[in-house]
Amino acid sequence: MKKDGILNRNLINAIADMGHTDIMIIGDVGVPIKDEKQRIDLAISEDLPSVGKVLELIMDEMIYEKVIVAEEQKLYNPLHFKNVSELSKRCKVDTMSHEDLFSTYLSKAKYIVRTGGFEPWGNVVLVAGIDAWKWFQKEGVITPDYYEERASFEE
């Protein structure tokens, strides 16, 4: 039996299945999911589990290089935005309009994790990355400028 961290088999398998640039969305209870192959449904009841707790657990298990939320989250749900920003240790949190976030990422997501969160503009997009620090520590390898920040992050 797994000791700690994510215990849900479907979610931990999805994280293991993510490749560089694959997209995972951690959604609130209202996130629209059209393709059932994308769905990992964790919702039990209102705010159980919360978007923040699921995001925290996923970020502990997954290498990500980009985090994107709706600009409306930053404007109208600042405590949630602050929590997402504090959880994101690998990169800063980018924003775009809620409409653009959905139109850009819902159809491209490999997985959409539905939580029980009743969180206005609570959805969070994670773009999978690589452990750049390990990749660029090899002798003779030169780190390109655009990987400098990611390559400086060591677990």
XYZ file of N, CA and C in Angstrom:
465
model
N 0.839 -1.183 0.000
C 0.000 0.000 0.000
C 0.884 1.247 0.000
N 0.510 2.217 -0.825
C 1.242 3.482 -0.874
C 1.090 4.188 0.472
N 2.164 4.781 0.945
C 2.222 5.353 2.296
C 1.603 6.745 2.402
N 1.883 7.616 1.439
C 1.400 8.991 1.550
C 1.300 9.626 0.170
N 1.008 10.900 0.140
C 0.841 11.585 -1.135
C -0.477 11.197 -1.776
N -0.506 11.131 -3.073
C -1.732 10.806 -3.813
C -1.983 9.309 -3.746
N -3.160 8.944 -3.267
C -3.526 7.535 -3.141
C -4.474 7.085 -4.258
N -5.110 8.022 -4.930
C -6.042 7.695 -5.997
C -5.277 7.120 -7.187
N -5.584 5.888 -7.537
C -4.862 5.174 -8.595
C -4.948 5.883 -9.938
N -6.132 6.358 -10.301
C -6.285 7.016 -11.595
C -5.470 8.300 -11.674
N -5.438 9.056 -10.582
C -4.699 10.314 -10.579
C -3.192 10.077 -10.596
N -2.692 9.162 -9.810
C -1.241 8.917 -9.779
C -0.784 8.319 -11.112
N -1.618 7.481 -11.742
C -1.278 6.942 -13.068
C -1.273 8.044 -14.121
N -2.199 8.986 -14.015
C -2.242 10.107 -14.964
C -0.977 10.952 -14.847
N -0.539 11.222 -13.629
C 0.685 12.006 -13.421
C 1.876 11.279 -14.030
N 1.946 9.973 -13.812
C 3.046 9.183 -14.374
C 2.989 9.153 -15.906
N 1.811 9.336 -16.468
C 1.616 9.292 -17.916
C 1.921 10.625 -18.599
N 2.095 11.688 -17.829
C 2.329 13.010 -18.408
C 3.730 13.087 -19.014
N 3.808 13.656 -20.209
C 5.078 13.894 -20.873
C 5.306 15.389 -21.023
N 6.511 15.763 -21.415
C 6.876 17.174 -21.554
C 5.867 17.896 -22.454
N 5.321 18.967 -21.962
C 4.321 19.854 -22.581
C 2.884 19.322 -22.539
N 2.649 18.128 -21.992
C 1.271 17.667 -21.806
C 0.582 18.582 -20.803
N -0.730 18.664 -20.915
C -1.519 19.595 -20.108
C -2.458 18.827 -19.183
N -2.477 19.261 -17.913
C -3.423 18.752 -16.926
C -4.137 19.958 -16.331
N -5.448 19.870 -16.236
C -6.232 20.935 -15.615
C -6.775 20.414 -14.297
N -6.578 21.197 -13.243
C -7.195 20.911 -11.956
C -8.394 21.844 -11.904
N -9.581 21.263 -11.964
C -10.784 22.054 -12.128
C -11.667 22.070 -10.906
N -12.491 23.109 -10.852
C -13.511 23.161 -9.813
C -14.650 22.232 -10.217
N -15.680 22.182 -9.409
C -16.766 21.238 -9.645
C -17.508 21.520 -10.955
N -17.422 22.748 -11.465
C -18.143 23.106 -12.675
C -17.351 23.023 -13.963
N -16.113 22.550 -13.905
C -15.288 22.512 -15.117
C -15.943 21.595 -16.160
N -16.146 22.101 -17.381
C -16.768 21.265 -18.409
C -15.766 20.257 -18.981
N -16.188 19.000 -19.039
C -15.335 17.931 -19.567
C -16.137 17.208 -20.640
N -15.754 17.413 -21.874
C -16.503 16.823 -22.990
C -16.033 15.404 -23.314
N -14.758 15.136 -23.158
C -14.190 13.841 -23.504
C -13.951 13.043 -22.212
N -14.688 11.970 -22.060
C -14.594 11.170 -20.828
C -13.195 10.591 -20.604
N -12.390 10.453 -21.661
C -11.019 9.939 -21.494
C -10.152 10.922 -20.718
N -10.544 12.198 -20.706
C -9.785 13.210 -19.983
C -10.118 13.226 -18.487
N -11.287 12.731 -18.114
C -11.851 12.937 -16.781
C -11.202 12.079 -15.693
N -10.779 12.761 -14.634
C -10.443 12.112 -13.367
C -11.309 12.818 -12.341
N -12.368 12.170 -11.914
C -13.373 12.815 -11.069
C -13.121 12.474 -9.607
N -12.727 13.486 -8.845
C -12.465 13.314 -7.420
C -13.553 13.929 -6.552
N -14.524 14.624 -7.165
C -15.548 15.356 -6.419
C -16.360 14.409 -5.539
N -16.474 14.763 -4.257
C -17.267 13.987 -3.302
C -18.459 14.810 -2.827
N -18.177 16.026 -2.381
C -19.221 16.964 -1.970
C -18.643 18.365 -2.052
N -19.420 19.362 -1.667
C -18.977 20.739 -1.782
C -17.627 20.948 -1.087
N -16.651 21.393 -1.887
C -15.284 21.670 -1.444
C -14.534 20.450 -0.902
N -15.008 19.269 -1.243
C -14.319 18.058 -0.829
C -14.050 17.193 -2.054
N -12.815 17.069 -2.483
C -11.655 17.826 -2.014
C -11.621 19.219 -2.662
N -10.868 20.102 -2.050
C -10.748 21.461 -2.569
C -9.754 21.501 -3.730
N -9.895 22.516 -4.568
C -8.946 22.724 -5.665
C -7.540 22.881 -5.085
N -7.409 23.692 -4.036
C -6.092 23.960 -3.454
C -5.392 22.718 -2.947
N -6.115 21.837 -2.260
C -5.494 20.627 -1.714
C -5.074 19.675 -2.829
N -5.930 19.505 -3.827
C -5.592 18.621 -4.950
C -4.395 19.193 -5.709
N -4.399 20.504 -5.932
C -3.276 21.151 -6.614
C -1.979 20.945 -5.836
N -2.027 21.126 -4.534
C -0.839 20.924 -3.693
C -0.285 19.512 -3.848
N -1.149 18.520 -3.794
C -0.706 17.125 -3.915
C -0.129 16.836 -5.304
N -0.792 17.346 -6.334
C -0.293 17.114 -7.692
C 1.053 17.801 -7.887
N 1.184 19.033 -7.429
C 2.447 19.761 -7.592
C 3.596 19.093 -6.848
N 3.295 18.364 -5.787
C 4.335 17.621 -5.068
C 4.806 16.401 -5.851
N 3.969 15.890 -6.745
C 4.275 14.660 -7.475
C 4.719 14.892 -8.918
N 4.366 16.054 -9.490
C 4.530 16.268 -10.928
C 5.548 17.371 -11.218
N 6.332 17.164 -12.255
C 7.224 18.219 -12.728
C 6.426 19.053 -13.722
N 6.273 20.326 -13.409
C 5.535 21.239 -14.279
C 6.440 22.418 -14.594
N 6.206 23.037 -15.764
C 7.019 24.190 -16.132
C 6.182 25.433 -16.379
N 4.872 25.273 -16.333
C 3.999 26.410 -16.545
C 2.716 26.211 -15.742
N 2.253 27.301 -15.130
C 0.986 27.310 -14.400
C 0.187 28.494 -14.930
N -1.058 28.224 -15.335
C -1.886 29.281 -15.907
C -3.250 29.261 -15.230
N -3.731 30.458 -14.884
C -5.064 30.611 -14.319
C -5.770 31.758 -15.033
N -7.057 31.879 -14.780
C -7.823 32.981 -15.355
C -7.431 34.294 -14.685
N -7.338 35.343 -15.477
C -7.093 36.686 -14.938
C -8.158 37.040 -13.902
N -9.378 36.561 -14.121
C -10.477 36.801 -13.178
C -10.183 36.209 -11.807
N -9.426 35.112 -11.756
C -9.037 34.546 -10.466
C -8.202 35.553 -9.677
N -7.242 36.149 -10.357
C -6.371 37.142 -9.717
C -7.180 38.357 -9.251
N -8.145 38.782 -10.072
C -8.931 39.974 -9.770
C -10.033 39.738 -8.740
N -10.753 38.620 -8.855
C -11.971 38.423 -8.075
C -11.904 37.297 -7.043
N -10.836 36.550 -7.045
C -10.646 35.502 -6.042
C -9.178 35.543 -5.603
N -8.745 36.685 -5.056
C -7.326 36.897 -4.781
C -6.724 35.943 -3.751
N -7.512 35.448 -2.815
C -6.956 34.499 -1.837
C -6.601 33.173 -2.506
N -7.457 32.728 -3.410
C -7.157 31.495 -4.156
C -5.935 31.713 -5.053
N -5.879 32.865 -5.731
C -4.725 33.178 -6.582
C -3.440 33.198 -5.750
N -3.491 33.783 -4.573
C -2.323 33.825 -3.679
C -1.892 32.402 -3.311
N -2.852 31.541 -3.002
C -2.544 30.155 -2.650
C -1.894 29.428 -3.828
N -2.455 29.585 -5.025
C -1.887 28.955 -6.224
C -0.465 29.464 -6.435
N -0.265 30.764 -6.307
C 1.064 31.363 -6.503
C 2.075 30.846 -5.488
N 1.650 30.691 -4.245
C 2.554 30.173 -3.202
C 2.879 28.701 -3.416
N 1.929 27.937 -3.945
C 2.167 26.520 -4.220
C 3.113 26.323 -5.396
N 3.108 27.252 -6.336
C 3.913 27.124 -7.547
C 5.365 27.509 -7.266
N 6.154 26.529 -6.930
C 7.560 26.754 -6.569
C 8.483 26.772 -7.800
N 8.054 26.164 -8.899
C 8.905 26.014 -10.083
C 8.831 27.190 -11.038
N 7.744 27.964 -10.989
C 7.564 29.063 -11.941
C 6.506 30.028 -11.424
N 6.484 31.205 -12.028
C 5.425 32.154 -11.676
C 4.129 31.713 -12.343
N 3.018 32.222 -11.840
C 1.708 31.876 -12.374
C 1.335 32.892 -13.453
N 1.042 32.392 -14.654
C 0.601 33.240 -15.759
C -0.923 33.345 -15.731
N -1.434 34.418 -16.313
C -2.885 34.592 -16.388
C -3.320 34.895 -17.814
N -4.576 34.572 -18.088
C -5.249 34.937 -19.339
C -6.736 34.993 -19.021
N -7.519 35.557 -19.881
C -8.953 35.652 -19.596
C -9.540 34.246 -19.429
N -10.589 34.171 -18.615
C -11.265 32.896 -18.366
C -11.732 32.268 -19.673
N -12.285 33.079 -20.543
C -12.766 32.596 -21.836
C -11.612 32.023 -22.669
N -10.490 32.734 -22.721
C -9.334 32.250 -23.478
C -8.730 31.002 -22.846
N -8.718 30.960 -21.524
C -8.190 29.785 -20.816
C -8.970 28.538 -21.238
N -10.292 28.631 -21.198
C -11.119 27.489 -21.569
C -10.976 27.156 -23.050
N -11.025 28.165 -23.917
C -10.968 27.877 -25.350
C -9.591 27.364 -25.769
N -8.551 27.754 -25.066
C -7.195 27.321 -25.407
C -6.860 25.945 -24.837
N -7.256 25.670 -23.595
C -6.722 24.499 -22.904
C -7.677 23.325 -22.693
N -8.978 23.544 -22.639
C -9.881 22.413 -22.355
C -9.736 21.285 -23.367
N -9.715 21.610 -24.633
C -9.636 20.551 -25.659
C -8.230 19.951 -25.758
N -7.207 20.683 -25.313
C -5.827 20.201 -25.405
C -5.392 19.388 -24.186
N -6.166 19.458 -23.118
C -5.757 18.788 -21.875
C -5.741 17.273 -22.045
N -4.667 16.675 -21.581
C -4.583 15.216 -21.553
C -5.499 14.686 -20.454
N -5.504 15.404 -19.318
C -6.353 15.039 -18.194
C -6.980 16.286 -17.595
N -8.229 16.139 -17.145
C -8.912 17.182 -16.391
C -9.354 16.559 -15.077
N -8.828 17.088 -13.993
C -9.120 16.571 -12.655
C -10.237 17.429 -12.067
N -11.387 16.836 -11.872
C -12.537 17.554 -11.302
C -12.543 17.371 -9.796
N -12.468 18.482 -9.087
C -12.511 18.462 -7.623
C -13.930 18.797 -7.168
N -14.125 18.881 -5.875
C -15.401 19.325 -5.323
C -15.418 20.814 -5.071
N -14.410 21.506 -5.566
C -14.232 22.922 -5.272
C -15.326 23.820 -5.815
N -15.915 24.611 -4.933
C -16.821 25.690 -5.315
C -15.979 26.953 -5.221
N -15.134 27.148 -6.213
C -14.089 28.178 -6.201
C -14.246 29.035 -7.446
N -14.747 30.290 -7.299
C -14.902 31.124 -8.496
C -13.583 31.261 -9.258
N -13.623 30.974 -10.549
C -12.439 31.003 -11.411
C -11.314 30.174 -10.783
N -11.657 29.013 -10.274
C -10.714 28.212 -9.512
C -9.820 27.295 -10.318
N -10.089 27.151 -11.607
C -9.351 26.196 -12.433
C -7.888 26.581 -12.593
N -7.031 25.562 -12.633
C -5.587 25.772 -12.771
C -5.069 24.839 -13.861
N -4.333 25.401 -14.800
C -3.714 24.629 -15.880
C -2.258 24.387 -15.510
N -1.833 23.124 -15.582
C -0.433 22.768 -15.394
C 0.107 22.211 -16.708
N 1.261 22.710 -17.122
C 1.937 22.195 -18.304
C 3.136 21.400 -17.805
N 3.182 20.132 -18.173
C 4.245 19.252 -17.693
C 5.597 19.689 -18.223
N 6.604 19.522 -17.401
C 7.960 19.896 -17.781
C 8.912 18.724 -17.644
N 10.175 19.063 -17.636
C 11.241 18.091 -17.378
C 12.037 18.596 -16.187
N 12.774 17.734 -15.561
C 13.657 18.160 -14.475
C 14.909 18.753 -15.113
N 14.784 20.011 -15.545
C 15.842 20.669 -16.331
C 17.176 20.697 -15.597
N 17.154 20.826 -14.289
C 18.404 20.855 -13.524
C 19.208 19.575 -13.803
N 18.539 18.427 -13.738
C 19.226 17.147 -13.995
C 19.697 17.047 -15.441
N 18.876 17.494 -16.374
C 19.198 17.373 -17.782
C 20.423 18.204 -18.152
N 20.535 19.383 -17.557
C 21.591 20.308 -17.970
C 22.807 20.290 -17.052
N 22.894 19.304 -16.168
C 24.076 19.161 -15.319
C 25.119 18.227 -15.920
N 24.815 17.623 -17.025
C 25.750 16.703 -17.683
C 26.967 17.468 -18.205
N 28.126 16.839 -18.094
C 29.355 17.457 -18.573
C 29.255 17.753 -20.068
N 29.638 18.955 -20.450
C 29.661 19.350 -21.843
C 28.348 19.888 -22.384
N 27.283 19.829 -21.582
C 25.980 20.327 -22.024
C 25.879 21.811 -21.683
N 25.421 22.593 -22.623
C 25.267 24.034 -22.427
C 23.781 24.338 -22.251
N 23.454 25.055 -21.185
C 22.072 25.418 -20.909
C 21.684 26.639 -21.734
N 20.680 26.526 -22.610
C 20.244 27.702 -23.380
C 19.576 28.717 -22.456
N 19.622 29.981 -22.857
C 19.059 31.066 -22.043
C 17.620 30.787 -21.622
N 16.815 30.266 -22.536
C 15.401 30.062 -22.234
C 15.162 28.916 -21.237
N 16.199 28.144 -20.903
C 16.088 27.109 -19.881
C 16.782 27.499 -18.577
N 17.442 28.650 -18.537
C 18.216 29.064 -17.366
C 17.409 28.976 -16.075
N 16.228 29.601 -16.045
C 15.421 29.628 -14.814
C 15.021 28.219 -14.416
N 14.510 27.426 -15.357
C 14.084 26.064 -15.045
C 15.250 25.193 -14.627
N 16.416 25.396 -15.240
C 17.590 24.585 -14.928
C 18.170 24.926 -13.570
N 17.789 26.059 -13.002
C 18.313 26.437 -11.682
C 17.475 25.851 -10.556
N 16.303 25.272 -10.872
C 15.427 24.702 -9.847
C 15.867 23.280 -9.542
N 16.328 23.070 -8.315
C 16.759 21.736 -7.897
C 15.832 21.242 -6.812
N 15.327 20.014 -6.972
C 14.415 19.407 -5.969
C 15.118 19.277 -4.639
